Structure formats: structure tokens, C-alpha cells
């Protein structure tokens, strides 16, 4: 009975040690979560494998979605002992293998695929297996069956750049126009009642009005032109252009002469009123004297 128990314990311990050794020798790998295809439809990704100790090689198992194909594989430790991708049981198998444990440290496998679809697709790493040569003809394998998924995104053209705005041309400044001789620029002509015209000039306050008649102040009565000589005693006014229009009295005889005329009229009216008042007073006195005379004659009789 004791021998049976001891044998069982030794078996359990040995099994545990073997399982621990296998787990310790299983390779560990990392892959990117997604990659994007280029304009030509090609994409690539790296599978980085960490293997403990020295080893003879590594095998990969990939499952590809529809539309994805493997174009090439390469290893950072050389490609002399490469076994190309082979399709079996729904997966693609490829490996790097040597007849001796000549590799050590991490192994990087670069996979180039082609995908021309329009929706994201998936490449699944189904397993990674490490090879160890125990003795000539005796090879041990340790497999990591943890699955890793890599999303292959289809090519997306870059967004079109916004249209370049058309530059607004810079307006050419207009050179200033020189004013006419005499200063100021005539900007408007205003017609006023009576057919007269008023011409305004920029920068001036005066408005010049063209008269409707001509004043002749020349020394020669027959000369109808204007002269610089001023002769008040020979002032003549030519009303030939007036026609049938009415001329104000003050404008016709002058304001000063009109004042004197009003003074003379007022004087004559005052004299006439005084004369009438005197005549009325004289008549009243004559009537009174006549009445008194008649009364005296009556008393005498």
C-alpha cells in the first residue's frame, strides 16, 4: 500500500514538472491590431515571437478572410530554411526551420498580403509553434494556440483639399484730376426760376447768377459792350431783353430815389391836410362872425 502511494506521488510530481517545462517553452507572440492597405491594395504586418533558450525554428498558422491573399513572407534571421505558405485544413502554414538549435532571441516574421475589398477584413493568427532539436531525428514542438486578430482596412483616398480661393485683385488707385484754372472743380449747374443758371464750384461759397439784362456803363452810348470805367452820370440800362416781364419799381428807379419820392409824397399830403384844416377853420370862423353880425343887427332893431 505504501509503495502504491509513493509511486502515485512520484508520477504526479513528474507530470507536473513536465507540464511546467512545456508551458515555459511555449513561444509568445505579438501582432498589431489593424493595418491599412495602400493605394495598390498591399498591406504588411510583423509577427514578433519570443522563444526561450535556443531553438531550431518557428511555424505559423494563419486564417485569412475572403479576398485576402499572402504575397510574401520574410524573417529577420535569414530566409535560407524558409518553408513557403501552404494551404491545409482551411489555414495557411509557413515556417523557418533548421536542423539544429541555431536561433536564439526574438524572431520577427514580416507578412505581406493583398486586399482589394471595400470593407475591413481579418487575418487570424491561429497558432505559433516552436521547434527544439533534442537529438538527431528527435524534435520537440511547443505550441501557443492563443488567437490574435489583425484587421485589414481597405484603401481610403485622402480627402480632397479645399479649393483655393481666387485672390481678389487689388484695385488700381485713380490719380487725382487737376482742377481747372481759377481753382475749384465745377461739380454741378443749378437752374433757378426765370431761366437763370447758378454754377457752384467745389471749395467756394459764392454762387454766380447770370442776369437777364445787360447794364451798359460804357462812355459811348452806341457801345453795347461792358467796360472797366465807371460813369454813374452815364449809367444806362438796356431792357431790350426783358420782353413783357414786369420790373419791380424799386429795381426800375432805384431804392434811394424811391425813398425820396415817398418823402415828397408824404410832404405833399401833409401840406394838403394842413391846408384843408386851415380852410375848414377859416370857414368856421367866417360862419361864426356872420352869425354874430346878424344877431347884433337884430338887437338894434
mmCIF file with all atom_site columns, N, CA, C and O in Angstrom, residues 29 61 63 124-127 144-149:
data_model
loop_
_atom_site.group_PDB
_atom_site.id
_atom_site.type_symbol
_atom_site.label_atom_id
_atom_site.label_alt_id
_atom_site.label_comp_id
_atom_site.label_asym_id
_atom_site.label_entity_id
_atom_site.label_seq_id
_atom_site.pdbx_PDB_ins_code
_atom_site.Cartn_x
_atom_site.Cartn_y
_atom_site.Cartn_z
_atom_site.occupancy
_atom_site.B_iso_or_equiv
_atom_site.pdbx_formal_charge
_atom_site.auth_seq_id
_atom_site.auth_comp_id
_atom_site.auth_asym_id
_atom_site.auth_atom_id
_atom_site.pdbx_PDB_model_num
ATOM 1  N N  . UNK A 1 29  ? 3.904  35.584 -28.746 1.00 0.00 ? 29  UNK A N  1
ATOM 2  C CA . UNK A 1 29  ? 3.982  36.451 -29.925 1.00 0.00 ? 29  UNK A CA 1
ATOM 3  C C  . UNK A 1 29  ? 3.114  37.692 -29.742 1.00 0.00 ? 29  UNK A C  1
ATOM 4  O O  . UNK A 1 29  ? 2.178  37.712 -28.934 1.00 0.00 ? 29  UNK A O  1
ATOM 5  N N  . UNK A 1 61  ? 0.544  29.544 -38.281 1.00 0.00 ? 61  UNK A N  1
ATOM 6  C CA . UNK A 1 61  ? -0.724 29.139 -38.892 1.00 0.00 ? 61  UNK A CA 1
ATOM 7  C C  . UNK A 1 61  ? -1.622 30.383 -38.960 1.00 0.00 ? 61  UNK A C  1
ATOM 8  O O  . UNK A 1 61  ? -1.959 30.975 -37.928 1.00 0.00 ? 61  UNK A O  1
ATOM 9  N N  . UNK A 1 63  ? -5.279 32.207 -40.675 1.00 0.00 ? 63  UNK A N  1
ATOM 10 C CA . UNK A 1 63  ? -6.582 32.041 -41.316 1.00 0.00 ? 63  UNK A CA 1
ATOM 11 C C  . UNK A 1 63  ? -6.935 33.389 -41.951 1.00 0.00 ? 63  UNK A C  1
ATOM 12 O O  . UNK A 1 63  ? -6.948 34.429 -41.262 1.00 0.00 ? 63  UNK A O  1
ATOM 13 N N  . UNK A 1 124 ? -6.275 36.090 -39.055 1.00 0.00 ? 124 UNK A N  1
ATOM 14 C CA . UNK A 1 124 ? -6.208 35.494 -37.718 1.00 0.00 ? 124 UNK A CA 1
ATOM 15 C C  . UNK A 1 124 ? -4.958 34.638 -37.586 1.00 0.00 ? 124 UNK A C  1
ATOM 16 O O  . UNK A 1 124 ? -4.721 33.744 -38.419 1.00 0.00 ? 124 UNK A O  1
ATOM 17 N N  . UNK A 1 125 ? -4.155 34.932 -36.553 1.00 0.00 ? 125 UNK A N  1
ATOM 18 C CA . UNK A 1 125 ? -3.021 34.064 -36.215 1.00 0.00 ? 125 UNK A CA 1
ATOM 19 C C  . UNK A 1 125 ? -3.585 32.933 -35.349 1.00 0.00 ? 125 UNK A C  1
ATOM 20 O O  . UNK A 1 125 ? -3.907 33.143 -34.169 1.00 0.00 ? 125 UNK A O  1
ATOM 21 N N  . UNK A 1 126 ? -3.738 31.747 -35.930 1.00 0.00 ? 126 UNK A N  1
ATOM 22 C CA . UNK A 1 126 ? -4.371 30.633 -35.216 1.00 0.00 ? 126 UNK A CA 1
ATOM 23 C C  . UNK A 1 126 ? -3.425 29.978 -34.216 1.00 0.00 ? 126 UNK A C  1
ATOM 24 O O  . UNK A 1 126 ? -3.840 29.562 -33.120 1.00 0.00 ? 126 UNK A O  1
ATOM 25 N N  . UNK A 1 127 ? -2.123 29.874 -34.558 1.00 0.00 ? 127 UNK A N  1
ATOM 26 C CA . UNK A 1 127 ? -1.163 29.264 -33.633 1.00 0.00 ? 127 UNK A CA 1
ATOM 27 C C  . UNK A 1 127 ? 0.255  29.626 -34.048 1.00 0.00 ? 127 UNK A C  1
ATOM 28 O O  . UNK A 1 127 ? 0.522  29.947 -35.218 1.00 0.00 ? 127 UNK A O  1
ATOM 29 N N  . UNK A 1 144 ? 1.705  27.617 -29.083 1.00 0.00 ? 144 UNK A N  1
ATOM 30 C CA . UNK A 1 144 ? 0.845  28.643 -28.455 1.00 0.00 ? 144 UNK A CA 1
ATOM 31 C C  . UNK A 1 144 ? -0.380 28.793 -29.342 1.00 0.00 ? 144 UNK A C  1
ATOM 32 O O  . UNK A 1 144 ? -0.309 29.280 -30.478 1.00 0.00 ? 144 UNK A O  1
ATOM 33 N N  . UNK A 1 145 ? -1.530 28.328 -28.848 1.00 0.00 ? 145 UNK A N  1
ATOM 34 C CA . UNK A 1 145 ? -2.767 28.335 -29.647 1.00 0.00 ? 145 UNK A CA 1
ATOM 35 C C  . UNK A 1 145 ? -3.641 29.560 -29.386 1.00 0.00 ? 145 UNK A C  1
ATOM 36 O O  . UNK A 1 145 ? -4.817 29.584 -29.809 1.00 0.00 ? 145 UNK A O  1
ATOM 37 N N  . UNK A 1 146 ? -3.101 30.534 -28.691 1.00 0.00 ? 146 UNK A N  1
ATOM 38 C CA . UNK A 1 146 ? -3.884 31.772 -28.463 1.00 0.00 ? 146 UNK A CA 1
ATOM 39 C C  . UNK A 1 146 ? -4.030 32.522 -29.784 1.00 0.00 ? 146 UNK A C  1
ATOM 40 O O  . UNK A 1 146 ? -3.046 32.779 -30.483 1.00 0.00 ? 146 UNK A O  1
ATOM 41 N N  . UNK A 1 147 ? -5.260 32.874 -30.119 1.00 0.00 ? 147 UNK A N  1
ATOM 42 C CA . UNK A 1 147 ? -5.519 33.507 -31.409 1.00 0.00 ? 147 UNK A CA 1
ATOM 43 C C  . UNK A 1 147 ? -5.345 35.026 -31.308 1.00 0.00 ? 147 UNK A C  1
ATOM 44 O O  . UNK A 1 147 ? -5.759 35.663 -30.339 1.00 0.00 ? 147 UNK A O  1
ATOM 45 N N  . UNK A 1 148 ? -4.755 35.556 -32.361 1.00 0.00 ? 148 UNK A N  1
ATOM 46 C CA . UNK A 1 148 ? -4.620 37.012 -32.482 1.00 0.00 ? 148 UNK A CA 1
ATOM 47 C C  . UNK A 1 148 ? -5.201 37.499 -33.805 1.00 0.00 ? 148 UNK A C  1
ATOM 48 O O  . UNK A 1 148 ? -4.922 36.928 -34.866 1.00 0.00 ? 148 UNK A O  1
ATOM 49 N N  . UNK A 1 149 ? -6.035 38.543 -33.755 1.00 0.00 ? 149 UNK A N  1
ATOM 50 C CA . UNK A 1 149 ? -6.723 39.047 -34.954 1.00 0.00 ? 149 UNK A CA 1
ATOM 51 C C  . UNK A 1 149 ? -6.084 40.362 -35.425 1.00 0.00 ? 149 UNK A C  1
ATOM 52 O O  . UNK A 1 149 ? -5.821 41.272 -34.617 1.00 0.00 ? 149 UNK A O  1
#
